[in-house]
Short mmCIF file of C-alpha atoms in Angstrom, two decimals:
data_model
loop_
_atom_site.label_atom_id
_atom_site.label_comp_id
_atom_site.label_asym_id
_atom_site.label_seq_id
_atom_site.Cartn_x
_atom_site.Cartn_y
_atom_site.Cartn_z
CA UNK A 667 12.02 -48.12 23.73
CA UNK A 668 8.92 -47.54 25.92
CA UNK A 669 8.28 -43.71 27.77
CA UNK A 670 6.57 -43.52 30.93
CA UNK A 671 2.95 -41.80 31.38
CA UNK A 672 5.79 -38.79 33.05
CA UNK A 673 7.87 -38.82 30.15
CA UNK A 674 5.15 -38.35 27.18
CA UNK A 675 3.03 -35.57 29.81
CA UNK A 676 6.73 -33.51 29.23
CA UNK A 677 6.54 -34.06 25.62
CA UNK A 678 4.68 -30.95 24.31
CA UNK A 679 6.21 -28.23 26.70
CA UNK A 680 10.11 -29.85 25.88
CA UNK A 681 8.81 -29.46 21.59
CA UNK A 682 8.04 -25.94 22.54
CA UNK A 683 10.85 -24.89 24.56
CA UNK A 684 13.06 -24.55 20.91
CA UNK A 685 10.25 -22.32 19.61
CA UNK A 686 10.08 -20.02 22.59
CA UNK A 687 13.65 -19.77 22.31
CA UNK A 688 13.94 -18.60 18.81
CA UNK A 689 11.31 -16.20 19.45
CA UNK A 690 12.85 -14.10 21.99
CA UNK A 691 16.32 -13.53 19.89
CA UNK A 692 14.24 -13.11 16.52
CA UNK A 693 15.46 -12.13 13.74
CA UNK A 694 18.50 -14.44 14.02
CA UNK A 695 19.21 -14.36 9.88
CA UNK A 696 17.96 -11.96 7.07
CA UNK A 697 14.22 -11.06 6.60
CA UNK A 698 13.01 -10.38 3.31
CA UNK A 699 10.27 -8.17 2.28
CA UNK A 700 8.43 -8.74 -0.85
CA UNK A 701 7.00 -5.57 -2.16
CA UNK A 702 4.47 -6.74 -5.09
CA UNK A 703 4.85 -3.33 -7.28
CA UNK A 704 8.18 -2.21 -9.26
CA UNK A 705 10.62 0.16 -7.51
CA UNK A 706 9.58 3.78 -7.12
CA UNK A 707 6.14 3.58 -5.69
CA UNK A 708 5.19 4.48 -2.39
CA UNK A 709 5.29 0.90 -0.95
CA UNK A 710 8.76 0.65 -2.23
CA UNK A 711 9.65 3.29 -0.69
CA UNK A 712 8.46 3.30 2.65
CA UNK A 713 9.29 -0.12 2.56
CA UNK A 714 13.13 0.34 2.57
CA UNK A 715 12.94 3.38 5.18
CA UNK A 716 11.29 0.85 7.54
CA UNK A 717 13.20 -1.97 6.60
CA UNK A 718 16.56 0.14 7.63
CA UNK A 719 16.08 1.33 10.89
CA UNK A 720 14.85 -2.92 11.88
CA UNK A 721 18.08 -3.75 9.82
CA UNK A 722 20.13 -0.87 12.03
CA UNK A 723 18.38 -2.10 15.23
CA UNK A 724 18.78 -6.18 15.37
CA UNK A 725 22.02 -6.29 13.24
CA UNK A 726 20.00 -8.62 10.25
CA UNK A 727 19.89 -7.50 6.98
CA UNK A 728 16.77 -6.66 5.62
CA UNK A 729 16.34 -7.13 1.99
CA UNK A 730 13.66 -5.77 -0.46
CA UNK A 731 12.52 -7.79 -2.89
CA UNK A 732 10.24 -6.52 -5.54
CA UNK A 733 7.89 -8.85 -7.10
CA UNK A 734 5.60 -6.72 -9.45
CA UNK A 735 2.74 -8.35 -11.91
CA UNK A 736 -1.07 -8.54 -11.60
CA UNK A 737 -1.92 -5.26 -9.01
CA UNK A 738 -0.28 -6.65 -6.49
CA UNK A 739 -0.96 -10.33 -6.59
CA UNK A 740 2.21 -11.92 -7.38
CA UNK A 741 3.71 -10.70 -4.77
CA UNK A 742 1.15 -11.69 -2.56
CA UNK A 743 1.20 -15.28 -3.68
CA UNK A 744 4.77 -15.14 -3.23
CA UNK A 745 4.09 -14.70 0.57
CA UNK A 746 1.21 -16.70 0.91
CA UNK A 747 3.53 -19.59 0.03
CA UNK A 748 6.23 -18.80 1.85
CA UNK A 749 7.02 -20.54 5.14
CA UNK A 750 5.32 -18.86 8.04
CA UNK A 751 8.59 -18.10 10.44
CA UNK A 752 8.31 -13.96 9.85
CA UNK A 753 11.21 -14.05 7.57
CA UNK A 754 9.26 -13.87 4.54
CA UNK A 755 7.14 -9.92 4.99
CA UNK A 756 5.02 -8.62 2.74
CA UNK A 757 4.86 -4.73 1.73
CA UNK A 758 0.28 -5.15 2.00
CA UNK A 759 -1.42 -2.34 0.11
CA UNK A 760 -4.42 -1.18 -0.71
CA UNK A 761 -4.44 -2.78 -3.88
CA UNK A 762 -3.42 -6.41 -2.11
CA UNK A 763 -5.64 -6.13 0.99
CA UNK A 764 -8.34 -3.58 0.25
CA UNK A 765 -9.23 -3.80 -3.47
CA UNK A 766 -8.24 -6.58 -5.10
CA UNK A 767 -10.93 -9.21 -3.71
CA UNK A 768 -13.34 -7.18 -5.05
CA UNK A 769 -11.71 -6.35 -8.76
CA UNK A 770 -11.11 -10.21 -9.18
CA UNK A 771 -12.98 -12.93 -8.90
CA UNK A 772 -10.53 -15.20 -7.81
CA UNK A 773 -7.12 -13.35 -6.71
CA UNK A 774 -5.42 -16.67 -5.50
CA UNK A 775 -5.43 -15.53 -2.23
CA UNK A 776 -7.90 -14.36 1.03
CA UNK A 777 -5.81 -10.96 2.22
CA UNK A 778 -8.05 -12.13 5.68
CA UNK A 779 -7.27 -16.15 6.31
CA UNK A 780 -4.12 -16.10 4.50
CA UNK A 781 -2.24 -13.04 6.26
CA UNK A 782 -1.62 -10.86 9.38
CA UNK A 783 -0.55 -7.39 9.38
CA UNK A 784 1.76 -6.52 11.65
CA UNK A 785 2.19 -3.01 11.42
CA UNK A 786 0.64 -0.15 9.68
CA UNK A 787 3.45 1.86 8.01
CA UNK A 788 0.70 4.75 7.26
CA UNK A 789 -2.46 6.18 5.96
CA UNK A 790 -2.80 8.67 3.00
CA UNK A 791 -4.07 9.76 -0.30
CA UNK A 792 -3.39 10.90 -4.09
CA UNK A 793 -2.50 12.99 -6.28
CA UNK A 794 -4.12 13.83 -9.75
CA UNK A 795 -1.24 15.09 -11.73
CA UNK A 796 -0.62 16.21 -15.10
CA UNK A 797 2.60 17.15 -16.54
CA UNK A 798 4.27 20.00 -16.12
CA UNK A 799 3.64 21.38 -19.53
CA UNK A 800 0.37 20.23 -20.09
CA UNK A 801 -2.45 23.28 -21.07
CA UNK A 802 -4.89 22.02 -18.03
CA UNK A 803 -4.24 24.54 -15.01
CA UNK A 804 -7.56 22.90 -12.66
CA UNK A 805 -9.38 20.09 -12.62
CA UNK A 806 -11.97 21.61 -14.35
CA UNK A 807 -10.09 22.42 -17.62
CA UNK A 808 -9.45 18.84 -17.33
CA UNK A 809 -12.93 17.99 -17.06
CA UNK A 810 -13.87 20.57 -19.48
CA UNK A 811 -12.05 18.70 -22.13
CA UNK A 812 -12.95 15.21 -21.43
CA UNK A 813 -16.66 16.18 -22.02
CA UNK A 814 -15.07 17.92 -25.52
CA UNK A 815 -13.78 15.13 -26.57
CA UNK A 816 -15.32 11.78 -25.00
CA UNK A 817 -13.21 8.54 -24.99
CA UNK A 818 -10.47 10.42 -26.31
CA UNK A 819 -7.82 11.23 -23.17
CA UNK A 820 -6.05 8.44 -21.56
CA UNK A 821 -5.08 8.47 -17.82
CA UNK A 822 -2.43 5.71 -16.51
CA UNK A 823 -2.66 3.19 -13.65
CA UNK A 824 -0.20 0.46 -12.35
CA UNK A 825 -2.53 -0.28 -8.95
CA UNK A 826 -6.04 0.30 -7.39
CA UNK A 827 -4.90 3.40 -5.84
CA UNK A 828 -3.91 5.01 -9.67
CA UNK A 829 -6.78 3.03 -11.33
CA UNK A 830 -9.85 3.42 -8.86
CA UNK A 831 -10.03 6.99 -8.16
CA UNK A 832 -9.91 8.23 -11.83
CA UNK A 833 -13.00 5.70 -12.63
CA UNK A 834 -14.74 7.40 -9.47
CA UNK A 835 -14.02 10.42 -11.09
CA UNK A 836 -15.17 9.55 -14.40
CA UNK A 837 -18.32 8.68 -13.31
CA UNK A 838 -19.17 11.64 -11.04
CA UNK A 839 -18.05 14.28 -13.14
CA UNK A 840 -20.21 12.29 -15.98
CA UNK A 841 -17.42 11.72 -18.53
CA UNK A 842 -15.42 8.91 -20.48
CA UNK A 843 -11.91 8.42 -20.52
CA UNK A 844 -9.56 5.27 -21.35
CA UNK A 845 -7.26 3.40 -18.71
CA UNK A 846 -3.75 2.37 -19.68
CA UNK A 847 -2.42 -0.37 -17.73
CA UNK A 848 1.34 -0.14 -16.34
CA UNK A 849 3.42 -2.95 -14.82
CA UNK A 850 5.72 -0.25 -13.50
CA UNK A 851 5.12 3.40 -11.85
CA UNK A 852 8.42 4.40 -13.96
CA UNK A 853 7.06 3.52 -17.26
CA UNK A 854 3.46 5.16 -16.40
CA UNK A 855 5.83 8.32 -15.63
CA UNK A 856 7.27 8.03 -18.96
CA UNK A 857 4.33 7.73 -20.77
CA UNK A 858 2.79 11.07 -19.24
CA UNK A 859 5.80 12.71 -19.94
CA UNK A 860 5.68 11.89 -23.45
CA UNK A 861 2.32 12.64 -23.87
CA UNK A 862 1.00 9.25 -24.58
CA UNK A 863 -1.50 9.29 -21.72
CA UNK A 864 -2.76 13.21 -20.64
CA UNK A 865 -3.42 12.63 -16.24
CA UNK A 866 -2.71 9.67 -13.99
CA UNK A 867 -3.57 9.34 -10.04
CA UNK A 868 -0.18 8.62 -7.70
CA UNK A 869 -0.17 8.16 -4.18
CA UNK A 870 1.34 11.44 -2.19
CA UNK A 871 4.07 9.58 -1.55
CA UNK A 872 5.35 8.66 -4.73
CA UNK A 873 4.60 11.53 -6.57
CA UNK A 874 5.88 13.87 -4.31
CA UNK A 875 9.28 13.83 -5.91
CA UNK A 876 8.59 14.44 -9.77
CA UNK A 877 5.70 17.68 -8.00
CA UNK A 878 8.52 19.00 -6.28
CA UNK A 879 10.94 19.07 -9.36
CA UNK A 880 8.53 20.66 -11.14
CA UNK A 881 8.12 17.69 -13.46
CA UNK A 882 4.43 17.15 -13.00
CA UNK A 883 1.60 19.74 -11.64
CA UNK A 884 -1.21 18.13 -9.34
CA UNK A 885 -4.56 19.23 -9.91
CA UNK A 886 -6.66 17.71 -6.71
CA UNK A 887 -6.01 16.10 -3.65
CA UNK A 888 -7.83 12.56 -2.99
CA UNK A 889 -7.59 13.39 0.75
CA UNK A 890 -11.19 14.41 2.40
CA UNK A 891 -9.35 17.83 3.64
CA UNK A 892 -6.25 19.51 2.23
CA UNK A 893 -3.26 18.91 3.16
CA UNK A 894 -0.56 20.91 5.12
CA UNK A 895 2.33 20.75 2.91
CA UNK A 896 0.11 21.64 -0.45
CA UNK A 897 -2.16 24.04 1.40
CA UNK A 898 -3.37 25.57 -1.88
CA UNK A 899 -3.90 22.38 -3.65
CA UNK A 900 -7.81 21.55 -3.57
CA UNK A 901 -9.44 18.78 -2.70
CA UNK A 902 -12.11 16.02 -4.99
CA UNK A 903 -14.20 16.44 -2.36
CA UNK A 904 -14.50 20.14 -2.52
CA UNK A 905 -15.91 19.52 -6.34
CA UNK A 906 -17.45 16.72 -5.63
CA UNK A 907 -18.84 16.65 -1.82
CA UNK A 908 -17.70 13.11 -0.35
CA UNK A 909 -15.30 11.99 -3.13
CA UNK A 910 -11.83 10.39 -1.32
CA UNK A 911 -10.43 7.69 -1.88
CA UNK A 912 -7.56 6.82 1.11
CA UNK A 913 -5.16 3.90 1.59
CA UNK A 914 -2.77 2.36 3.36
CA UNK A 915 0.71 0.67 3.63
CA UNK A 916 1.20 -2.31 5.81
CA UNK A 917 3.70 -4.84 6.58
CA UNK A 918 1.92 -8.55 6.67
CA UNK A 919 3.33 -12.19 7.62
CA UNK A 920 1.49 -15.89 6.55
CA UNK A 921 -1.14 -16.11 9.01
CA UNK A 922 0.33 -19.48 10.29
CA UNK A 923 3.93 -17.34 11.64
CA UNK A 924 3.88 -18.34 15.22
CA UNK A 925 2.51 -15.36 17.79
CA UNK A 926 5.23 -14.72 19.24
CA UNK A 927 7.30 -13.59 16.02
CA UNK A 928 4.05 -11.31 14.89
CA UNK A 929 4.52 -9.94 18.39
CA UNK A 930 7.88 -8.93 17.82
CA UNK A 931 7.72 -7.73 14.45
CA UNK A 932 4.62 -5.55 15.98
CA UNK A 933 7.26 -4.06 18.65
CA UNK A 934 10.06 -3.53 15.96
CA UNK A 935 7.86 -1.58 13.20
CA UNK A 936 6.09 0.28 16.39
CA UNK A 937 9.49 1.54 17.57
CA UNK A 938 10.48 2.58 13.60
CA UNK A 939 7.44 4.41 13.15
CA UNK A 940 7.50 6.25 16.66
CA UNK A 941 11.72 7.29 16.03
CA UNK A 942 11.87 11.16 15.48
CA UNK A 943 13.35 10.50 12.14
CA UNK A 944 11.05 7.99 10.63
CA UNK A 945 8.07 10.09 11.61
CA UNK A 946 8.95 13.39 10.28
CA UNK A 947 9.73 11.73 7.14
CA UNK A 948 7.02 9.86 7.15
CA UNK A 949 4.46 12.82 7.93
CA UNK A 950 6.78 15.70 6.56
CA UNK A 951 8.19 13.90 3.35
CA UNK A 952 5.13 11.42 2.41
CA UNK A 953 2.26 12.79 3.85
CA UNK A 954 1.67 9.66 5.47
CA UNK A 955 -0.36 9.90 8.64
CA UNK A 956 1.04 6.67 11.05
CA UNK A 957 0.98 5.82 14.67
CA UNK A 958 1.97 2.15 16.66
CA UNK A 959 -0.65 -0.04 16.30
CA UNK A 960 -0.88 -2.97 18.32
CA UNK A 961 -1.48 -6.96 16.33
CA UNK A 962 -5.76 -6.41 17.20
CA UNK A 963 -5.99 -2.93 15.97
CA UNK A 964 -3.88 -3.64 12.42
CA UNK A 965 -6.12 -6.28 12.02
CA UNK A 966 -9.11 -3.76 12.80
CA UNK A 967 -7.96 -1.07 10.38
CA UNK A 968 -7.12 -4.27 7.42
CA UNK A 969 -10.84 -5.13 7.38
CA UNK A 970 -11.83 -1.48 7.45
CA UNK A 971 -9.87 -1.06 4.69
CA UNK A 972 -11.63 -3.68 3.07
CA UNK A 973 -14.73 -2.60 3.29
CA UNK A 974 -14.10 1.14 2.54
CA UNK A 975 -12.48 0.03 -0.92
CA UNK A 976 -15.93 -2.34 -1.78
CA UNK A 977 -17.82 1.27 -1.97
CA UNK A 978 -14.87 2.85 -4.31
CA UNK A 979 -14.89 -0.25 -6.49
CA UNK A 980 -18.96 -0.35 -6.75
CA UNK A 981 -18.94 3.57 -7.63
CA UNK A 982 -16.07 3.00 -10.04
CA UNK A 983 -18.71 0.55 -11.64
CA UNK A 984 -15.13 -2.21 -12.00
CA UNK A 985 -16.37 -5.22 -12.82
CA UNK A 986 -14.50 -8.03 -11.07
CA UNK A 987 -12.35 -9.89 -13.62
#
């Protein structure tokens, strides 16, 4: 069967018309965010407060998936891989956009040709805790002892936000101290609890709960001023002038989802992170500093990100593995 020079001119706009169409009643099934870290972290978390207020507002579920292993980068391959129709999110983080393409030499993945953000869930810092129980009152009785007793404490990480600031540290304070790697936030927990490793960093957000029972004590803030709900708690910077180390959470699709469906994903996270609720939690609970970002400005702040984490990782002297 022969078409006329009419009939293959109409060709490309009738293909698109099925496209357009899905676009403007998207989400019309599930979406699934992968988070690439174990429940109980900050990601997690802000993941599923997000992910219920889209869930309450188009009537699709919204299911979290956690895909933990390798700081981040499981997930992220997970995603990478996954077909590019904005059903498949990622929970992006610091350690899977920022850091990890410069602790790796090959992380599988380019966080800039192989994704999008499409929305900026918030912006914050970390805490330096301790237990509850343990004898260091300050950061400098732990300092003091870690120049005591070189090589000999232990602090816990289980992503570039927990491991990256406590190398900084290390090396401006001018003392030695040995990493313990953790798949899981929960098991790092554990560990401090029992004594097995003496400090870890945690991002405000996921250690506010265990500070707040009591359970661990912070000693600094990684923020470059204090904070409003721990008014009293210091700053790194005010020991050591300059020394923060910020991140971010993010929600990012394959880079090949059509426009359209980043577009709408944009509008749906913008309206969760501007509802009354979402934001007082989100400022009040987490300490997370957010505002509605359009597609051009999340993909502004990603490569800022980027490059901010490149100066942590060269001061933590991390060489890329």
């Amino acid at each position: 069967m022969s078409l006329s020079r009419r009939s293959l001119f109409a060709l490309p706009l009738l293909a698109a018309l099925p496209a357009a169409a899905q676009t403007e009643t998207f989400p019309t099934k599930a979406i699934r965010i992968i988070v690439p870290f174990a429940p109980g972290g900050s990601g997690d978390i802000t993941a599923r407060l997000v992910g219920k207020y889209i869930e309450d507002k188009t009537g699709q579920p919204f299911v979290v998936e956690n895909k933990p292993g390798a700081n981040g980068i499981v997930g992220a391959l997970a995603v990478k891989t996954a077909p590019p129709d904005g059903y498949t999110l990622m929970l992006a983080t610091t350690s899977t956009n920022a850091a990890n393409v410069h602790m790796y030499k090959n992380p599988g993945y380019d966080p800039e040709k192989d994704f999008q953000v499409v929305g900026i869930i918030g912006s914050s810092g970390a805490f330096l805790v301790v237990p509850a129980e343990s004898p260091y009152k300050t950061l400098a009785d732990l300092l003091a002892d870690a120049k005591a007793r070189p090589g000999k404490l232990n602090f816990g990480y289980f992503n570039a936000s927990s491991q990256v600031p406590a190398e900084v540290l290390a090396a401006r304070a001018g003392v030695t101290w040995q990493g313990v790697a953790y798949k899981a936030i929960g098991n790092a927990w554990n560990d401090l609890y029992a004594g097995a490793i003496q400090f870890m960093f945690v991002d405000l957000t996921a250690g506010r709960g265990q500070v707040v029972a009591n359970k661990a004590r912070p000693l600094a803030l990684t923020l470059p001023a204090r904070s409003p709900l721990y008014p009293d708690l210091p700053t790194l910077s005010e020991t050591f002038p300059g020394f923060t180390t910020t991140g971010f959470l993010a929600i990012a699709v394959p880079k090949a989802t059509p426009k359209p469906v980043q577009e709408r994903l944009n509008a749906l996270i913008n309206e969760a992170l501007s509802s009354p609720d979402i934001k007082n939690r989100l400022a009040n609970e987490f300490a997370l500093t957010s505002r509605p970002l359009t597609l051009e400005q999340c993909a502004q702040q990603d490569r800022d990100e980027r490059a901010k984490w490149a100066e942590y990782v060269k001061i933590a002297k991390i060489e890329p593995q």
